GROMACS .gro file of C-alpha atoms in nm:
model
  208
    1MET     CA    1   6.375   6.760  14.514
    2LYS     CA    2   6.660   6.504  14.496
    3SER     CA    3   6.737   6.166  14.639
    4ILE     CA    4   7.002   6.102  14.882
    5PRO     CA    5   7.266   5.827  14.849
    6ASN     CA    6   7.207   5.515  15.057
    7TYR     CA    7   6.868   5.634  15.141
    8HIS     CA    8   6.525   5.518  14.995
    9SER     CA    9   6.393   5.861  14.888
   10TYR     CA   10   5.996   5.933  14.844
   11PHE     CA   11   5.828   6.244  14.763
   12ASN     CA   12   5.472   6.366  14.733
   13SER     CA   13   5.440   6.704  14.587
   14GLY     CA   14   5.137   6.920  14.569
   15GLU     CA   15   4.983   7.051  14.227
   16ARG     CA   16   5.065   7.414  14.300
   17LYS     CA   17   5.466   7.430  14.263
   18GLY     CA   18   5.657   7.562  14.576
   19TYR     CA   19   5.363   7.576  14.811
   20SER     CA   20   5.334   7.217  14.973
   21GLY     CA   21   5.484   6.894  14.955
   22VAL     CA   22   5.655   6.632  15.168
   23ALA     CA   23   5.971   6.389  15.150
   24THR     CA   24   6.052   6.087  15.337
   25PHE     CA   25   6.414   5.943  15.340
   26SER     CA   26   6.482   5.613  15.486
   27LYS     CA   27   6.786   5.385  15.519
   28ALA     CA   28   6.531   5.086  15.568
   29LYS     CA   29   6.317   4.997  15.284
   30PRO     CA   30   5.938   5.034  15.396
   31LYS     CA   31   5.715   4.746  15.316
   32ASN     CA   32   5.471   4.970  15.168
   33GLN     CA   33   5.476   5.337  15.077
   34ILE     CA   34   5.162   5.545  15.021
   35ASN     CA   35   5.095   5.919  14.937
   36GLY     CA   36   4.784   6.080  15.049
   37PHE     CA   37   4.444   6.005  15.239
   38ASN     CA   38   4.260   5.913  14.912
   39ILE     CA   39   4.050   6.220  14.965
   40LEU     CA   40   4.119   6.445  14.658
   41LYS     CA   41   4.074   6.791  14.803
   42PHE     CA   42   4.369   6.721  15.034
   43ASP     CA   43   4.565   6.473  14.831
   44THR     CA   44   4.609   6.751  14.548
   45GLU     CA   45   4.817   6.970  14.800
   46GLY     CA   46   5.082   6.703  14.866
   47ARG     CA   47   5.063   6.674  15.245
   48VAL     CA   48   5.065   6.303  15.327
   49GLN     CA   49   5.311   6.038  15.329
   50ARG     CA   50   5.271   5.690  15.473
   51SER     CA   51   5.591   5.443  15.513
   52ASP     CA   52   5.500   5.103  15.655
   53PHE     CA   53   5.774   4.921  15.875
   54ASP     CA   54   5.751   4.591  16.049
   55ASP     CA   55   5.686   4.737  16.377
   56PHE     CA   56   5.496   5.092  16.314
   57ILE     CA   57   5.362   5.301  16.026
   58LEU     CA   58   5.539   5.631  15.979
   59LEU     CA   59   5.318   5.917  15.899
   60ASN     CA   60   5.470   6.222  15.761
   61ILE     CA   61   5.234   6.514  15.757
   62TYR     CA   62   5.253   6.889  15.646
   63PHE     CA   63   4.943   7.032  15.803
   64PRO     CA   64   4.791   7.317  15.632
   65ASN     CA   65   4.798   7.692  15.739
   66GLY     CA   66   4.487   7.851  15.825
   67GLY     CA   67   4.586   8.215  15.843
   68MET     CA   68   4.507   8.325  15.494
   69SER     CA   69   4.137   8.323  15.492
   70ASP     CA   70   3.847   8.181  15.679
   71GLU     CA   71   3.828   7.932  15.390
   72ARG     CA   72   4.162   7.814  15.447
   73LEU     CA   73   4.093   7.777  15.832
   74GLN     CA   74   3.785   7.566  15.756
   75TYR     CA   75   4.017   7.359  15.508
   76LYS     CA   76   4.269   7.323  15.802
   77LEU     CA   77   4.012   7.212  16.056
   78GLN     CA   78   3.861   6.968  15.784
   79PHE     CA   79   4.212   6.808  15.717
   80TYR     CA   80   4.258   6.798  16.104
   81ASP     CA   81   3.941   6.586  16.140
   82ALA     CA   82   4.022   6.372  15.827
   83PHE     CA   83   4.349   6.302  15.953
   84LEU     CA   84   4.227   6.175  16.302
   85THR     CA   85   3.979   5.945  16.156
   86TYR     CA   86   4.266   5.813  15.934
   87THR     CA   87   4.504   5.753  16.215
   88ASN     CA   88   4.204   5.589  16.440
   89ASN     CA   89   4.115   5.378  16.154
   90LEU     CA   90   4.504   5.246  16.116
   91ARG     CA   91   4.522   5.201  16.493
   92ASP     CA   92   4.197   4.982  16.491
   93GLU     CA   93   4.367   4.752  16.244
   94GLY     CA   94   4.627   4.693  16.508
   95ASN     CA   95   4.901   4.916  16.399
   96ASN     CA   96   5.142   5.135  16.603
   97LEU     CA   97   5.186   5.485  16.471
   98VAL     CA   98   5.479   5.736  16.463
   99ILE     CA   99   5.351   6.066  16.336
  100CYS     CA  100   5.578   6.349  16.238
  101GLY     CA  101   5.530   6.693  16.085
  102ASP     CA  102   5.436   7.071  16.105
  103LEU     CA  103   5.110   7.108  16.281
  104ASN     CA  104   5.095   7.468  16.217
  105THR     CA  105   4.941   7.514  16.571
  106ALA     CA  106   5.106   7.578  16.881
  107HIS     CA  107   4.931   7.377  17.145
  108LYS     CA  108   4.965   7.542  17.487
  109PRO     CA  109   5.079   7.896  17.597
  110ILE     CA  110   5.422   7.726  17.694
  111ASP     CA  111   5.446   7.662  17.317
  112ILE     CA  112   5.452   7.992  17.202
  113ALA     CA  113   5.669   8.316  17.300
  114ARG     CA  114   5.371   8.559  17.294
  115PRO     CA  115   5.036   8.385  17.368
  116LYS     CA  116   4.840   8.677  17.460
  117GLU     CA  117   4.914   8.880  17.153
  118ASN     CA  118   4.843   8.560  16.919
  119GLU     CA  119   4.492   8.445  17.054
  120LYS     CA  120   4.314   8.548  16.755
  121VAL     CA  121   4.601   8.444  16.517
  122SER     CA  122   4.563   8.125  16.320
  123GLY     CA  123   4.815   7.873  16.452
  124PHE     CA  124   4.703   7.955  16.829
  125LEU     CA  125   4.318   8.001  16.792
  126PRO     CA  126   4.119   7.812  17.065
  127ILE     CA  127   3.940   7.617  16.791
  128GLU     CA  128   4.292   7.465  16.657
  129ARG     CA  129   4.408   7.410  17.005
  130GLU     CA  130   4.115   7.238  17.092
  131TRP     CA  131   4.154   6.996  16.812
  132ILE     CA  132   4.492   6.891  16.951
  133ASP     CA  133   4.334   6.813  17.297
  134LYS     CA  134   4.080   6.608  17.122
  135PHE     CA  135   4.357   6.435  16.914
  136LEU     CA  136   4.564   6.350  17.243
  137SER     CA  137   4.250   6.229  17.406
  138ASN     CA  138   4.188   5.985  17.118
  139GLY     CA  139   4.501   5.800  17.261
  140TYR     CA  140   4.816   6.002  17.131
  141VAL     CA  141   5.122   6.124  17.305
  142ASP     CA  142   5.299   6.463  17.245
  143THR     CA  143   5.656   6.289  17.253
  144PHE     CA  144   5.856   6.606  17.336
  145ARG     CA  145   5.660   6.684  17.642
  146MET     CA  146   5.735   6.332  17.769
  147PHE     CA  147   6.095   6.449  17.813
  148ASN     CA  148   6.097   6.842  17.824
  149ASP     CA  149   5.841   7.052  18.026
  150LYS     CA  150   6.036   7.381  17.981
  151SER     CA  151   5.899   7.701  17.800
  152GLU     CA  152   6.088   7.887  17.531
  153GLN     CA  153   6.123   7.574  17.331
  154TYR     CA  154   6.010   7.651  16.981
  155THR     CA  155   6.068   7.511  16.630
  156TRP     CA  156   5.961   7.806  16.412
  157TRP     CA  157   6.069   8.174  16.395
  158SER     CA  158   5.942   8.443  16.168
  159TYR     CA  159   6.207   8.555  15.917
  160ARG     CA  160   6.044   8.893  15.894
  161THR     CA  161   6.120   9.015  16.255
  162ARG     CA  162   6.459   8.835  16.292
  163ALA     CA  163   6.267   8.634  16.567
  164ARG     CA  164   6.500   8.374  16.604
  165ASP     CA  165   6.781   8.611  16.709
  166ARG     CA  166   6.557   8.660  17.015
  167ASN     CA  167   6.385   8.323  17.051
  168VAL     CA  168   6.061   8.482  16.998
  169GLY     CA  169   5.906   8.141  16.849
  170TRP     CA  170   5.631   7.887  16.820
  171ARG     CA  171   5.643   7.529  16.871
  172LEU     CA  172   5.469   7.405  16.560
  173ASP     CA  173   5.675   7.078  16.477
  174TYR     CA  174   5.587   6.741  16.660
  175PHE     CA  175   5.635   6.373  16.698
  176PHE     CA  176   5.335   6.203  16.825
  177VAL     CA  177   5.301   5.814  16.892
  178ASN     CA  178   4.985   5.609  16.983
  179GLU     CA  179   4.981   5.561  17.380
  180GLU     CA  180   5.044   5.177  17.313
  181PHE     CA  181   5.393   5.255  17.153
  182LYS     CA  182   5.501   5.527  17.401
  183ASP     CA  183   5.725   5.292  17.587
  184ASN     CA  184   5.923   5.229  17.303
  185VAL     CA  185   6.018   5.612  17.293
  186ILE     CA  186   6.382   5.665  17.440
  187ASP     CA  187   6.396   6.041  17.343
  188SER     CA  188   6.223   6.339  17.173
  189TYR     CA  189   6.428   6.655  17.101
  190MET     CA  190   6.477   6.983  16.904
  191LEU     CA  191   6.792   7.062  16.709
  192SER     CA  192   6.738   7.445  16.726
  193ASP     CA  193   7.103   7.528  16.655
  194VAL     CA  194   7.053   7.380  16.322
  195MET     CA  195   7.014   7.662  16.067
  196GLY     CA  196   6.873   7.672  15.701
  197SER     CA  197   6.504   7.733  15.755
  198ASP     CA  198   6.262   7.949  15.969
  199HIS     CA  199   6.194   7.585  16.110
  200CYS     CA  200   6.450   7.387  16.325
  201PRO     CA  201   6.475   7.000  16.272
  202ILE     CA  202   6.323   6.775  16.563
  203GLY     CA  203   6.424   6.413  16.637
  204LEU     CA  204   6.284   6.107  16.779
  205LYS     CA  205   6.473   5.797  16.925
  206ILE     CA  206   6.279   5.472  16.961
  207ASP     CA  207   6.365   5.129  17.094
  208LEU     CA  208   6.253   4.843  16.891
   0.00000   0.00000   0.00000
């Protein structure tokens, strides 16, 4: 991982090289920068970064994939629950939150090209999707759906089947904010034409 000129660069690498990790690059220097939940079994995978700014806390999260085994699915669900506890505690302290990252779950049938074929596949399992419902019911907003209710809007496509050429994808990447902060959101969008990964970038514009 490399720093970018004119940006403050922060990294959180997992212990297993090439497996997981997150990086945050910011022109404005955060007041505070923290890696992890302070929960060892999650923090060893380098999935969490917190950056404190004047008006909000940015959480940069790489959520686990549950597809390799039932053990990893349980790990993913435990991570989800720990994350919700963490964000609710931050809100209870009076903070606004901007949450971004690869959730590794498509929320609704509109968020996946082939919902019927993937009902028993991790990333679209009912138990995973129900957790997103629970998360939103706790007072969080899926910002993309504030502006775009169309289907066939995806952020990930499998390399193995050249799925991007046919737009057979999943919407796995999200920007969330707490409900109290949603009026500050000006736009939330995808940059689906940007290549270089099996994911495309997503963007969020906020008014402070």
